[in-house]
Amino acid sequence: MSAGADFVVSARGFLFSLGCIQALQCNKNTCPTGITTHNTDLQRGLVAEEKAVRVANYAQELLHSIEMIAHSCGVKEPRELTREHVRIIENQSRSTLFSEANPLPNVQTEYINIMSPSPQDASTPVEERLQ
């Protein structure tokens, strides 16, 4: 998750817990499970009260797994994970730090939305607070 939700495709698991069958009709308004449609007849197949328990269970197990990964990386909680904890496997033989393979872009500090740091963070450089 340190690599970013889009990078690890984390939303797919939530779709599966809702009952997605990968019919590949998301953009056609004809999703047979009712997840990605505005068609009221098809939407009846998605009973939110039944699916809510499955989605909650998936979210709880995902959180537990992420916490286990965080602890195995030597941090107390997932929020302490950084780009330096992520390794990308290349060519099935070599791994590279994610922070080296995809460095943060050089952004002018005035455009970074960390305008009012807490007093204890005020002495920390912006670059370190971004990690």
Short mmCIF file of N, CA, C and O in Angstrom, two decimals:
data_model
loop_
_atom_site.label_atom_id
_atom_site.label_comp_id
_atom_site.label_asym_id
_atom_site.label_seq_id
_atom_site.Cartn_x
_atom_site.Cartn_y
_atom_site.Cartn_z
N MET A 1 0.82 -1.19 0.00
CA MET A 1 0.00 0.00 0.00
C MET A 1 0.87 1.25 0.00
O MET A 1 0.41 2.31 -0.38
N SER A 2 2.13 1.12 0.44
CA SER A 2 3.04 2.27 0.41
C SER A 2 3.29 2.73 -1.01
O SER A 2 3.63 3.87 -1.24
N ALA A 3 3.14 1.83 -1.97
CA ALA A 3 3.35 2.18 -3.36
C ALA A 3 2.17 2.97 -3.92
O ALA A 3 2.28 3.59 -4.96
N GLY A 4 1.05 2.93 -3.26
CA GLY A 4 -0.13 3.66 -3.71
C GLY A 4 -1.25 2.70 -4.09
O GLY A 4 -1.01 1.65 -4.66
N ALA A 5 -2.46 3.06 -3.74
CA ALA A 5 -3.61 2.19 -3.98
C ALA A 5 -3.79 1.88 -5.46
O ALA A 5 -4.14 0.76 -5.83
N ASP A 6 -3.56 2.85 -6.34
CA ASP A 6 -3.70 2.60 -7.77
C ASP A 6 -2.65 1.62 -8.26
O ASP A 6 -2.93 0.77 -9.11
N PHE A 7 -1.45 1.71 -7.70
CA PHE A 7 -0.35 0.85 -8.15
C PHE A 7 -0.62 -0.62 -7.80
O PHE A 7 -0.34 -1.50 -8.59
N VAL A 8 -1.18 -0.87 -6.64
CA VAL A 8 -1.42 -2.25 -6.22
C VAL A 8 -2.84 -2.71 -6.50
O VAL A 8 -3.21 -3.82 -6.15
N VAL A 9 -3.63 -1.91 -7.16
CA VAL A 9 -4.99 -2.23 -7.57
C VAL A 9 -5.81 -2.72 -6.37
O VAL A 9 -6.39 -3.79 -6.38
N SER A 10 -5.85 -1.93 -5.32
CA SER A 10 -6.50 -2.35 -4.08
C SER A 10 -8.03 -2.33 -4.16
O SER A 10 -8.68 -2.96 -3.34
N ALA A 11 -8.60 -1.64 -5.09
CA ALA A 11 -10.07 -1.58 -5.17
C ALA A 11 -10.66 -2.88 -5.71
O ALA A 11 -11.82 -3.19 -5.44
N ARG A 12 -9.89 -3.66 -6.44
CA ARG A 12 -10.42 -4.88 -7.05
C ARG A 12 -10.96 -5.84 -6.00
O ARG A 12 -12.00 -6.46 -6.18
N GLY A 13 -10.25 -6.00 -4.89
CA GLY A 13 -10.71 -6.89 -3.83
C GLY A 13 -12.06 -6.47 -3.27
O GLY A 13 -12.90 -7.31 -2.93
N PHE A 14 -12.27 -5.16 -3.16
CA PHE A 14 -13.56 -4.67 -2.67
C PHE A 14 -14.67 -4.99 -3.67
O PHE A 14 -15.77 -5.35 -3.28
N LEU A 15 -14.36 -4.89 -4.96
CA LEU A 15 -15.36 -5.26 -5.97
C LEU A 15 -15.71 -6.73 -5.86
O LEU A 15 -16.88 -7.13 -5.96
N PHE A 16 -14.70 -7.58 -5.64
CA PHE A 16 -14.97 -9.01 -5.50
C PHE A 16 -15.82 -9.28 -4.26
O PHE A 16 -16.71 -10.13 -4.29
N SER A 17 -15.52 -8.57 -3.16
CA SER A 17 -16.32 -8.80 -1.94
C SER A 17 -17.76 -8.34 -2.14
O SER A 17 -18.66 -8.87 -1.48
N LEU A 18 -18.00 -7.41 -3.05
CA LEU A 18 -19.36 -6.99 -3.38
C LEU A 18 -20.07 -8.02 -4.24
O LEU A 18 -21.29 -8.04 -4.32
N GLY A 19 -19.31 -8.87 -4.93
CA GLY A 19 -19.90 -9.88 -5.79
C GLY A 19 -19.57 -9.71 -7.26
O GLY A 19 -20.20 -10.33 -8.11
N CYS A 20 -18.58 -8.89 -7.59
CA CYS A 20 -18.18 -8.70 -8.98
C CYS A 20 -17.75 -10.04 -9.58
O CYS A 20 -17.01 -10.80 -8.97
N ILE A 21 -18.23 -10.32 -10.78
CA ILE A 21 -17.86 -11.56 -11.47
C ILE A 21 -16.99 -11.28 -12.69
O ILE A 21 -16.77 -12.15 -13.52
N GLN A 22 -16.50 -10.08 -12.81
CA GLN A 22 -15.65 -9.65 -13.93
C GLN A 22 -16.31 -9.93 -15.28
O GLN A 22 -15.71 -10.50 -16.18
N ALA A 23 -17.53 -9.49 -15.41
CA ALA A 23 -18.25 -9.65 -16.68
C ALA A 23 -17.75 -8.67 -17.72
O ALA A 23 -18.13 -8.76 -18.88
N LEU A 24 -16.90 -7.73 -17.30
CA LEU A 24 -16.30 -6.73 -18.20
C LEU A 24 -17.36 -5.88 -18.91
O LEU A 24 -17.22 -5.54 -20.07
N GLN A 25 -18.40 -5.54 -18.17
CA GLN A 25 -19.47 -4.71 -18.72
C GLN A 25 -19.64 -3.42 -17.92
O GLN A 25 -20.67 -2.77 -17.99
N CYS A 26 -18.61 -3.06 -17.16
CA CYS A 26 -18.68 -1.89 -16.27
C CYS A 26 -19.02 -0.61 -17.03
O CYS A 26 -19.75 0.23 -16.53
N ASN A 27 -18.48 -0.45 -18.21
CA ASN A 27 -18.68 0.79 -18.97
C ASN A 27 -19.90 0.75 -19.88
O ASN A 27 -20.15 1.68 -20.62
N LYS A 28 -20.67 -0.33 -19.82
CA LYS A 28 -21.81 -0.48 -20.73
C LYS A 28 -23.16 -0.31 -20.04
O LYS A 28 -24.19 -0.44 -20.68
N ASN A 29 -23.14 -0.10 -18.71
CA ASN A 29 -24.37 0.03 -17.93
C ASN A 29 -25.19 -1.25 -17.94
O ASN A 29 -26.41 -1.23 -17.80
N THR A 30 -24.51 -2.39 -18.11
CA THR A 30 -25.21 -3.68 -18.15
C THR A 30 -24.59 -4.68 -17.19
O THR A 30 -24.67 -5.89 -17.40
N CYS A 31 -23.99 -4.22 -16.12
CA CYS A 31 -23.34 -5.10 -15.14
C CYS A 31 -24.38 -6.08 -14.58
O CYS A 31 -25.36 -5.68 -13.97
N PRO A 32 -24.18 -7.39 -14.79
CA PRO A 32 -25.19 -8.36 -14.36
C PRO A 32 -25.33 -8.47 -12.83
O PRO A 32 -26.36 -8.94 -12.35
N THR A 33 -24.32 -8.05 -12.09
CA THR A 33 -24.41 -8.12 -10.62
C THR A 33 -24.99 -6.85 -10.02
O THR A 33 -25.23 -6.80 -8.82
N GLY A 34 -25.18 -5.80 -10.83
CA GLY A 34 -25.78 -4.57 -10.35
C GLY A 34 -24.80 -3.60 -9.71
O GLY A 34 -25.20 -2.56 -9.20
N ILE A 35 -23.52 -3.90 -9.74
CA ILE A 35 -22.54 -3.05 -9.06
C ILE A 35 -22.28 -1.77 -9.84
O ILE A 35 -22.25 -0.68 -9.26
N THR A 36 -22.08 -1.87 -11.14
CA THR A 36 -21.71 -0.69 -11.94
C THR A 36 -22.77 -0.37 -12.99
O THR A 36 -22.46 -0.21 -14.16
N THR A 37 -23.99 -0.27 -12.57
CA THR A 37 -25.06 0.06 -13.51
C THR A 37 -26.04 1.04 -12.88
O THR A 37 -26.15 1.12 -11.66
N HIS A 38 -26.72 1.77 -13.73
CA HIS A 38 -27.79 2.65 -13.28
C HIS A 38 -29.15 2.04 -13.64
O HIS A 38 -30.19 2.61 -13.35
N ASN A 39 -29.13 0.88 -14.26
CA ASN A 39 -30.34 0.17 -14.63
C ASN A 39 -30.98 -0.39 -13.35
O ASN A 39 -30.41 -1.26 -12.68
N THR A 40 -32.15 0.09 -13.00
CA THR A 40 -32.78 -0.31 -11.74
C THR A 40 -33.10 -1.80 -11.68
O THR A 40 -33.06 -2.40 -10.60
N ASP A 41 -33.42 -2.41 -12.81
CA ASP A 41 -33.69 -3.85 -12.81
C ASP A 41 -32.43 -4.63 -12.43
O ASP A 41 -32.49 -5.59 -11.66
N LEU A 42 -31.28 -4.23 -12.97
CA LEU A 42 -30.03 -4.92 -12.66
C LEU A 42 -29.55 -4.59 -11.25
O LEU A 42 -28.94 -5.43 -10.58
N GLN A 43 -29.86 -3.39 -10.77
CA GLN A 43 -29.44 -2.99 -9.43
C GLN A 43 -30.10 -3.82 -8.34
O GLN A 43 -29.56 -3.95 -7.24
N ARG A 44 -31.23 -4.43 -8.63
CA ARG A 44 -31.91 -5.26 -7.63
C ARG A 44 -31.06 -6.45 -7.20
O ARG A 44 -31.24 -6.99 -6.12
N GLY A 45 -30.13 -6.86 -8.05
CA GLY A 45 -29.23 -7.97 -7.72
C GLY A 45 -28.21 -7.62 -6.66
O GLY A 45 -27.59 -8.50 -6.06
N LEU A 46 -28.03 -6.35 -6.39
CA LEU A 46 -27.06 -5.90 -5.39
C LEU A 46 -27.82 -5.50 -4.12
O LEU A 46 -28.35 -4.41 -4.02
N VAL A 47 -27.88 -6.40 -3.17
CA VAL A 47 -28.58 -6.15 -1.91
C VAL A 47 -27.54 -5.67 -0.90
O VAL A 47 -26.73 -6.45 -0.39
N ALA A 48 -27.55 -4.36 -0.65
CA ALA A 48 -26.52 -3.74 0.18
C ALA A 48 -26.45 -4.34 1.58
O ALA A 48 -25.35 -4.50 2.13
N GLU A 49 -27.58 -4.67 2.16
CA GLU A 49 -27.59 -5.22 3.52
C GLU A 49 -26.82 -6.54 3.59
O GLU A 49 -26.15 -6.83 4.57
N GLU A 50 -26.92 -7.36 2.55
CA GLU A 50 -26.21 -8.64 2.53
C GLU A 50 -24.72 -8.44 2.24
O GLU A 50 -23.87 -9.09 2.83
N LYS A 51 -24.42 -7.55 1.32
CA LYS A 51 -23.03 -7.34 0.90
C LYS A 51 -22.22 -6.57 1.93
O LYS A 51 -21.00 -6.69 1.98
N ALA A 52 -22.87 -5.77 2.77
CA ALA A 52 -22.16 -4.95 3.74
C ALA A 52 -21.30 -5.79 4.67
O ALA A 52 -20.17 -5.43 4.99
N VAL A 53 -21.80 -6.94 5.08
CA VAL A 53 -21.04 -7.81 5.98
C VAL A 53 -19.81 -8.35 5.27
O VAL A 53 -18.71 -8.38 5.83
N ARG A 54 -19.97 -8.75 4.02
CA ARG A 54 -18.83 -9.28 3.26
C ARG A 54 -17.76 -8.21 3.04
O ARG A 54 -16.57 -8.48 3.18
N VAL A 55 -18.19 -7.01 2.70
CA VAL A 55 -17.23 -5.92 2.48
C VAL A 55 -16.53 -5.56 3.78
O VAL A 55 -15.31 -5.35 3.80
N ALA A 56 -17.26 -5.51 4.87
CA ALA A 56 -16.66 -5.20 6.17
C ALA A 56 -15.64 -6.27 6.57
O ALA A 56 -14.56 -5.96 7.06
N ASN A 57 -15.99 -7.55 6.35
CA ASN A 57 -15.05 -8.63 6.66
C ASN A 57 -13.79 -8.52 5.81
O ASN A 57 -12.68 -8.71 6.31
N TYR A 58 -13.96 -8.22 4.53
CA TYR A 58 -12.80 -8.07 3.65
C TYR A 58 -11.91 -6.92 4.12
O TYR A 58 -10.69 -7.06 4.21
N ALA A 59 -12.52 -5.79 4.46
CA ALA A 59 -11.76 -4.63 4.91
C ALA A 59 -11.00 -4.96 6.20
O ALA A 59 -9.83 -4.57 6.36
N GLN A 60 -11.65 -5.67 7.12
CA GLN A 60 -11.00 -6.03 8.38
C GLN A 60 -9.82 -6.96 8.14
O GLN A 60 -8.75 -6.78 8.72
N GLU A 61 -9.98 -7.95 7.28
CA GLU A 61 -8.89 -8.88 6.98
C GLU A 61 -7.76 -8.19 6.22
O GLU A 61 -6.58 -8.49 6.44
N LEU A 62 -8.11 -7.26 5.34
CA LEU A 62 -7.09 -6.50 4.61
C LEU A 62 -6.26 -5.67 5.59
O LEU A 62 -5.03 -5.66 5.52
N LEU A 63 -6.93 -5.02 6.53
CA LEU A 63 -6.24 -4.24 7.54
C LEU A 63 -5.31 -5.12 8.37
O LEU A 63 -4.16 -4.77 8.63
N HIS A 64 -5.81 -6.28 8.78
CA HIS A 64 -4.99 -7.21 9.56
C HIS A 64 -3.75 -7.63 8.77
O HIS A 64 -2.63 -7.66 9.32
N SER A 65 -3.91 -7.92 7.50
CA SER A 65 -2.77 -8.33 6.66
C SER A 65 -1.76 -7.20 6.50
O SER A 65 -0.55 -7.43 6.56
N ILE A 66 -2.25 -6.00 6.32
CA ILE A 66 -1.35 -4.85 6.17
C ILE A 66 -0.59 -4.60 7.47
O ILE A 66 0.60 -4.28 7.46
N GLU A 67 -1.28 -4.78 8.60
CA GLU A 67 -0.60 -4.63 9.89
C GLU A 67 0.51 -5.68 10.05
O GLU A 67 1.58 -5.38 10.57
N MET A 68 0.25 -6.90 9.60
CA MET A 68 1.28 -7.94 9.68
C MET A 68 2.49 -7.59 8.82
O MET A 68 3.64 -7.78 9.23
N ILE A 69 2.23 -7.05 7.64
CA ILE A 69 3.33 -6.64 6.76
C ILE A 69 4.11 -5.51 7.41
O ILE A 69 5.34 -5.50 7.41
N ALA A 70 3.41 -4.55 7.99
CA ALA A 70 4.07 -3.42 8.65
C ALA A 70 4.98 -3.92 9.77
O ALA A 70 6.14 -3.51 9.88
N HIS A 71 4.47 -4.82 10.58
CA HIS A 71 5.27 -5.35 11.69
C HIS A 71 6.48 -6.12 11.17
O HIS A 71 7.57 -6.04 11.75
N SER A 72 6.32 -6.85 10.07
CA SER A 72 7.46 -7.59 9.52
C SER A 72 8.50 -6.65 8.92
O SER A 72 9.67 -7.02 8.78
N CYS A 73 8.09 -5.42 8.60
CA CYS A 73 9.04 -4.41 8.11
C CYS A 73 9.69 -3.63 9.25
O CYS A 73 10.53 -2.77 9.02
N GLY A 74 9.27 -3.92 10.48
CA GLY A 74 9.88 -3.28 11.63
C GLY A 74 9.26 -1.97 12.06
O GLY A 74 9.88 -1.20 12.78
N VAL A 75 8.04 -1.70 11.62
CA VAL A 75 7.35 -0.49 12.05
C VAL A 75 6.15 -0.87 12.91
O VAL A 75 5.64 -1.99 12.83
N LYS A 76 5.69 0.05 13.73
CA LYS A 76 4.62 -0.23 14.68
C LYS A 76 3.24 -0.28 14.02
O LYS A 76 2.36 -0.98 14.48
N GLU A 77 3.05 0.51 12.97
CA GLU A 77 1.74 0.56 12.32
C GLU A 77 1.93 0.89 10.84
O GLU A 77 2.96 1.42 10.43
N PRO A 78 0.94 0.56 10.02
CA PRO A 78 1.05 0.77 8.57
C PRO A 78 1.37 2.20 8.16
O PRO A 78 2.04 2.41 7.15
N ARG A 79 0.91 3.19 8.93
CA ARG A 79 1.18 4.58 8.56
C ARG A 79 2.67 4.92 8.57
O ARG A 79 3.07 5.91 8.00
N GLU A 80 3.46 4.09 9.23
CA GLU A 80 4.90 4.33 9.28
C GLU A 80 5.64 3.75 8.06
O GLU A 80 6.83 3.99 7.89
N LEU A 81 4.93 2.99 7.24
CA LEU A 81 5.55 2.46 6.02
C LEU A 81 5.84 3.60 5.05
O LEU A 81 5.04 4.52 4.91
N THR A 82 6.98 3.54 4.38
CA THR A 82 7.35 4.55 3.40
C THR A 82 7.72 3.89 2.09
O THR A 82 7.74 2.66 1.98
N ARG A 83 8.05 4.68 1.12
CA ARG A 83 8.47 4.16 -0.18
C ARG A 83 9.74 3.34 -0.06
O ARG A 83 10.01 2.51 -0.90
N GLU A 84 10.52 3.55 0.99
CA GLU A 84 11.75 2.80 1.18
C GLU A 84 11.49 1.37 1.66
O GLU A 84 12.38 0.54 1.64
N HIS A 85 10.27 1.06 2.09
CA HIS A 85 9.92 -0.29 2.51
C HIS A 85 9.47 -1.16 1.34
O HIS A 85 9.31 -2.36 1.50
N VAL A 86 9.23 -0.54 0.19
CA VAL A 86 8.69 -1.25 -0.98
C VAL A 86 9.82 -1.62 -1.92
O VAL A 86 10.68 -0.81 -2.25
N ARG A 87 9.80 -2.87 -2.37
CA ARG A 87 10.77 -3.32 -3.37
C ARG A 87 10.00 -3.81 -4.59
O ARG A 87 8.99 -4.51 -4.46
N ILE A 88 10.48 -3.45 -5.77
CA ILE A 88 9.88 -3.86 -7.03
C ILE A 88 10.74 -4.99 -7.61
O ILE A 88 11.96 -4.83 -7.72
N ILE A 89 10.12 -6.10 -7.95
CA ILE A 89 10.85 -7.22 -8.56
C ILE A 89 10.89 -6.98 -10.07
O ILE A 89 9.86 -6.83 -10.71
N GLU A 90 12.10 -6.96 -10.61
CA GLU A 90 12.28 -6.75 -12.05
C GLU A 90 12.86 -8.01 -12.67
O GLU A 90 13.79 -8.61 -12.13
N ASN A 91 12.35 -8.40 -13.78
CA ASN A 91 12.84 -9.56 -14.53
C ASN A 91 12.91 -10.83 -13.68
O ASN A 91 13.75 -11.68 -13.90
N GLN A 92 12.07 -10.95 -12.71
CA GLN A 92 11.96 -12.11 -11.83
C GLN A 92 13.27 -12.48 -11.14
O GLN A 92 13.43 -13.59 -10.67
N SER A 93 14.22 -11.55 -11.09
CA SER A 93 15.48 -11.91 -10.45
C SER A 93 16.09 -10.77 -9.63
O SER A 93 16.81 -11.02 -8.70
N ARG A 94 15.80 -9.56 -9.97
CA ARG A 94 16.44 -8.43 -9.32
C ARG A 94 15.37 -7.54 -8.69
O ARG A 94 14.34 -7.28 -9.28
N SER A 95 15.63 -7.06 -7.47
CA SER A 95 14.68 -6.16 -6.84
C SER A 95 15.31 -4.78 -6.68
O SER A 95 16.51 -4.65 -6.49
N THR A 96 14.46 -3.78 -6.79
CA THR A 96 14.89 -2.39 -6.68
C THR A 96 13.97 -1.70 -5.69
O THR A 96 12.78 -1.98 -5.64
N LEU A 97 14.53 -0.79 -4.92
CA LEU A 97 13.68 0.01 -4.03
C LEU A 97 12.71 0.82 -4.87
O LEU A 97 13.07 1.41 -5.89
N PHE A 98 11.46 0.86 -4.44
CA PHE A 98 10.44 1.64 -5.15
C PHE A 98 10.83 3.10 -5.20
O PHE A 98 10.60 3.77 -6.21
N SER A 99 11.44 3.59 -4.14
CA SER A 99 11.84 5.01 -4.08
C SER A 99 12.91 5.31 -5.12
O SER A 99 13.04 6.45 -5.57
N GLU A 100 13.70 4.31 -5.52
CA GLU A 100 14.71 4.51 -6.56
C GLU A 100 14.10 4.33 -7.95
O GLU A 100 14.42 5.08 -8.86
N ALA A 101 13.24 3.36 -8.10
CA ALA A 101 12.62 3.11 -9.41
C ALA A 101 11.64 4.21 -9.79
O ALA A 101 11.49 4.53 -10.97
N ASN A 102 10.96 4.78 -8.81
CA ASN A 102 9.97 5.84 -9.03
C ASN A 102 10.20 6.96 -8.03
O ASN A 102 9.44 7.11 -7.07
N PRO A 103 11.23 7.77 -8.24
CA PRO A 103 11.52 8.84 -7.27
C PRO A 103 10.41 9.88 -7.26
O PRO A 103 9.68 10.06 -8.24
N LEU A 104 10.28 10.52 -6.11
CA LEU A 104 9.30 11.61 -6.01
C LEU A 104 9.70 12.73 -6.96
O LEU A 104 10.88 13.04 -7.10
N PRO A 105 8.74 13.34 -7.62
CA PRO A 105 9.07 14.45 -8.52
C PRO A 105 9.56 15.65 -7.72
O PRO A 105 9.22 15.83 -6.56
N ASN A 106 10.35 16.46 -8.36
CA ASN A 106 10.80 17.70 -7.73
C ASN A 106 9.66 18.70 -7.80
O ASN A 106 9.33 19.20 -8.86
N VAL A 107 9.05 18.95 -6.66
CA VAL A 107 7.93 19.87 -6.57
C VAL A 107 8.36 21.06 -5.73
O VAL A 107 8.97 20.90 -4.68
N GLN A 108 8.05 22.24 -6.22
CA GLN A 108 8.40 23.43 -5.46
C GLN A 108 7.64 23.41 -4.14
O GLN A 108 6.45 23.14 -4.11
N THR A 109 8.36 23.68 -3.06
CA THR A 109 7.77 23.55 -1.73
C THR A 109 6.53 24.41 -1.53
O THR A 109 5.66 24.04 -0.75
N GLU A 110 6.41 25.51 -2.23
CA GLU A 110 5.22 26.35 -2.02
C GLU A 110 3.95 25.71 -2.57
O GLU A 110 2.85 26.13 -2.26
N TYR A 111 4.09 24.65 -3.39
CA TYR A 111 2.93 23.96 -3.94
C TYR A 111 2.56 22.71 -3.15
O TYR A 111 1.61 22.02 -3.48
N ILE A 112 3.29 22.42 -2.12
CA ILE A 112 3.02 21.24 -1.31
C ILE A 112 2.05 21.62 -0.20
O ILE A 112 2.23 22.62 0.48
N ASN A 113 1.02 20.80 -0.03
CA ASN A 113 -0.04 21.11 0.94
C ASN A 113 0.35 20.67 2.34
O ASN A 113 -0.33 19.88 2.97
N ILE A 114 1.45 21.19 2.82
CA ILE A 114 1.87 20.98 4.21
C ILE A 114 2.19 22.36 4.75
O ILE A 114 3.30 22.69 5.08
N MET A 115 1.18 23.19 4.80
CA MET A 115 1.39 24.59 5.12
C MET A 115 1.53 24.87 6.61
O MET A 115 2.26 25.74 7.01
N SER A 116 0.82 24.15 7.43
CA SER A 116 0.88 24.46 8.86
C SER A 116 1.29 23.23 9.64
O SER A 116 0.44 22.53 10.19
N PRO A 117 2.58 22.93 9.67
CA PRO A 117 3.02 21.76 10.43
C PRO A 117 2.84 21.99 11.92
O PRO A 117 2.79 23.13 12.39
N SER A 118 2.73 20.90 12.66
CA SER A 118 2.63 21.03 14.11
C SER A 118 3.95 21.57 14.64
O SER A 118 4.98 21.45 13.99
N PRO A 119 3.95 22.17 15.83
CA PRO A 119 5.17 22.77 16.37
C PRO A 119 6.35 21.81 16.42
O PRO A 119 7.47 22.19 16.12
N GLN A 120 6.11 20.54 16.75
CA GLN A 120 7.22 19.60 16.81
C GLN A 120 7.75 19.24 15.43
O GLN A 120 8.87 18.82 15.28
N ASP A 121 6.93 19.42 14.37
CA ASP A 121 7.36 19.13 13.00
C ASP A 121 7.94 20.34 12.29
O ASP A 121 8.49 20.22 11.20
N ALA A 122 7.82 21.51 12.86
CA ALA A 122 8.24 22.73 12.17
C ALA A 122 9.72 22.72 11.82
O ALA A 122 10.12 23.29 10.82
N SER A 123 10.52 22.04 12.61
CA SER A 123 11.96 22.01 12.33
C SER A 123 12.34 20.92 11.34
O SER A 123 13.46 20.88 10.85
N THR A 124 11.39 20.03 10.99
CA THR A 124 11.66 18.96 10.04
C THR A 124 11.52 19.49 8.62
O THR A 124 10.51 20.11 8.29
N PRO A 125 12.52 19.24 7.75
CA PRO A 125 12.41 19.71 6.37
C PRO A 125 11.18 19.11 5.66
O PRO A 125 10.78 17.98 5.96
N VAL A 126 10.60 19.85 4.74
CA VAL A 126 9.42 19.42 4.01
C VAL A 126 9.67 18.08 3.33
O VAL A 126 8.80 17.21 3.32
N GLU A 127 10.84 17.88 2.75
CA GLU A 127 11.14 16.64 2.04
C GLU A 127 10.99 15.43 2.95
O GLU A 127 10.48 14.39 2.55
N GLU A 128 11.41 15.55 4.20
CA GLU A 128 11.29 14.44 5.14
C GLU A 128 9.84 14.22 5.54
O GLU A 128 9.41 13.09 5.76
N ARG A 129 9.06 15.30 5.65
CA ARG A 129 7.66 15.16 6.02
C ARG A 129 6.85 14.52 4.91
O ARG A 129 5.82 13.93 5.17
N LEU A 130 7.31 14.59 3.67
CA LEU A 130 6.59 13.97 2.55
C LEU A 130 6.70 12.45 2.57
O LEU A 130 5.88 11.77 2.01
N GLN A 131 7.70 11.93 3.18
CA GLN A 131 7.90 10.47 3.16
C GLN A 131 7.04 9.75 4.09
O GLN A 131 6.32 9.77 4.78
#
